[in-house]
C-alpha cells in the first residue's frame, strides 16, 4: 500500500511513453488529474497521521516500552509515514516533469510514421495496456476506456489487442451500459474470433441479455458458445445456463 502512490505516478509517466504524443494526450491529461487528486488526499491523510504520531510524545513511548509488539508497530508507523511522504514528493516531481515536457525518455520512430517514446527497452504495447488495466482495476472506467481505445488504435494487431477490446466492453458493462457493452463484445467476435476472449465475450453477452429479460437472445449466445467453442471453460457455463432456460 505504501508504494501504491508511486506506482500510480509511474503509470502516469508510462501512459505518455507508449504511444504517439498526439494519441496519448487525452489519456495522459485524465490520469494526471486523478493522480494529483489522490496525491492531495494522501497529503491530507499523512498530515493527520503525522500530528497523531507527534501527539503521543515521549511519555507515550515510555508507556508503550515493554509492550513488545505494540512498541515495534509504533516505531514502524513512524517509518511508514516517512516513506510515504518521500513517495508523495517523488510522485509530484514526476508529474511536474511530465507536464513541463522535461522527460528524458528517448523518442524513437515507428514503422508507418509517427514516433513513440522508449521506456528502457520495455515493450511499449504492454506498458500502454498495463496503464489502462490499472485504471480499470481502480474503477476509473472512463480513463481505462480511453486507454484501451488508444491501444487498439495504435496496436490493433498486437497479441494484447483481443484483451484490450474485451476490457473495452467490460468498461461499459461495469457502468451498466448494456447496449454499448454488447456492441463492444460483438467487436471481439468480429475482429478476434480465434482469441481466448471470444467465448468469454459471447458468454458475457448472453448473461447481459438474460439480465435484460431477453431470454431468446441469451439462449442464442449460449448456444454459440457451446457450438463454436465446445472446449472452452465458458462452454460448460453456457450449458448450465441453457439447462436452466430449458427447465
CSV table of N, CA, C and O in Angstrom, one decimal, residues 12 15-16 21 23-36 95 98-99 143:
chain,number,residue,atom,x,y,z
A,12,UNK,N,1.4,7.0,-14.7
A,12,UNK,CA,1.1,8.3,-15.4
A,12,UNK,C,2.2,8.6,-16.4
A,12,UNK,O,1.9,9.0,-17.6
A,15,UNK,N,2.0,6.0,-19.4
A,15,UNK,CA,0.9,6.3,-20.3
A,15,UNK,C,1.4,7.2,-21.4
A,15,UNK,O,0.9,7.2,-22.5
A,16,UNK,N,2.4,8.1,-21.1
A,16,UNK,CA,2.9,9.0,-22.0
A,16,UNK,C,4.1,8.5,-22.8
A,16,UNK,O,4.6,9.1,-23.7
A,21,UNK,N,2.6,11.0,-29.3
A,21,UNK,CA,2.2,12.0,-28.4
A,21,UNK,C,0.8,12.5,-28.6
A,21,UNK,O,0.1,12.9,-27.7
A,23,UNK,N,-1.8,10.8,-29.8
A,23,UNK,CA,-2.8,9.8,-29.3
A,23,UNK,C,-2.9,9.7,-27.8
A,23,UNK,O,-4.0,9.3,-27.3
A,24,UNK,N,-1.8,9.9,-27.1
A,24,UNK,CA,-1.8,9.7,-25.7
A,24,UNK,C,-2.3,10.9,-24.9
A,24,UNK,O,-2.5,10.8,-23.7
A,25,UNK,N,-2.4,12.1,-25.5
A,25,UNK,CA,-2.6,13.3,-24.7
A,25,UNK,C,-3.9,13.2,-23.9
A,25,UNK,O,-4.0,13.7,-22.7
A,26,UNK,N,-5.0,12.6,-24.5
A,26,UNK,CA,-6.3,12.6,-23.8
A,26,UNK,C,-6.1,11.7,-22.5
A,26,UNK,O,-6.6,12.1,-21.4
A,27,UNK,N,-5.6,10.5,-22.7
A,27,UNK,CA,-5.4,9.7,-21.5
A,27,UNK,C,-4.5,10.3,-20.5
A,27,UNK,O,-4.7,10.2,-19.3
A,28,UNK,N,-3.4,10.9,-20.9
A,28,UNK,CA,-2.4,11.5,-20.0
A,28,UNK,C,-3.1,12.5,-19.2
A,28,UNK,O,-2.9,12.6,-17.9
A,29,UNK,N,-3.8,13.4,-19.8
A,29,UNK,CA,-4.5,14.5,-19.0
A,29,UNK,C,-5.4,14.0,-17.9
A,29,UNK,O,-5.4,14.5,-16.8
A,30,UNK,N,-6.2,13.0,-18.3
A,30,UNK,CA,-7.2,12.5,-17.3
A,30,UNK,C,-6.5,11.8,-16.2
A,30,UNK,O,-6.8,11.9,-15.0
A,31,UNK,N,-5.4,11.0,-16.5
A,31,UNK,CA,-4.7,10.3,-15.5
A,31,UNK,C,-3.9,11.3,-14.6
A,31,UNK,O,-3.9,11.1,-13.4
A,32,UNK,N,-3.4,12.3,-15.1
A,32,UNK,CA,-2.7,13.3,-14.3
A,32,UNK,C,-3.6,13.9,-13.3
A,32,UNK,O,-3.3,14.1,-12.1
A,33,UNK,N,-4.8,14.2,-13.7
A,33,UNK,CA,-5.8,14.8,-12.8
A,33,UNK,C,-6.1,13.9,-11.7
A,33,UNK,O,-6.2,14.3,-10.5
A,34,UNK,N,-6.3,12.6,-12.0
A,34,UNK,CA,-6.7,11.6,-11.0
A,34,UNK,C,-5.5,11.4,-10.0
A,34,UNK,O,-5.7,11.3,-8.8
A,35,UNK,N,-4.3,11.3,-10.6
A,35,UNK,CA,-3.1,11.1,-9.7
A,35,UNK,C,-2.9,12.3,-8.8
A,35,UNK,O,-2.6,12.1,-7.6
A,36,UNK,N,-3.1,13.5,-9.3
A,36,UNK,CA,-2.9,14.7,-8.5
A,36,UNK,C,-4.0,14.7,-7.4
A,36,UNK,O,-3.7,15.0,-6.2
A,95,UNK,N,5.2,14.2,-11.9
A,95,UNK,CA,4.1,14.8,-12.6
A,95,UNK,C,4.5,16.2,-13.1
A,95,UNK,O,4.2,16.6,-14.2
A,98,UNK,N,6.6,15.7,-16.1
A,98,UNK,CA,5.8,15.3,-17.3
A,98,UNK,C,5.1,16.4,-17.9
A,98,UNK,O,5.0,16.6,-19.1
A,99,UNK,N,4.4,17.3,-17.0
A,99,UNK,CA,3.7,18.4,-17.5
A,99,UNK,C,4.6,19.5,-18.2
A,99,UNK,O,4.2,20.1,-19.1
A,143,UNK,N,-11.4,6.5,-17.9
A,143,UNK,CA,-10.0,6.6,-18.2
A,143,UNK,C,-9.5,5.3,-18.8
A,143,UNK,O,-8.7,5.4,-19.8
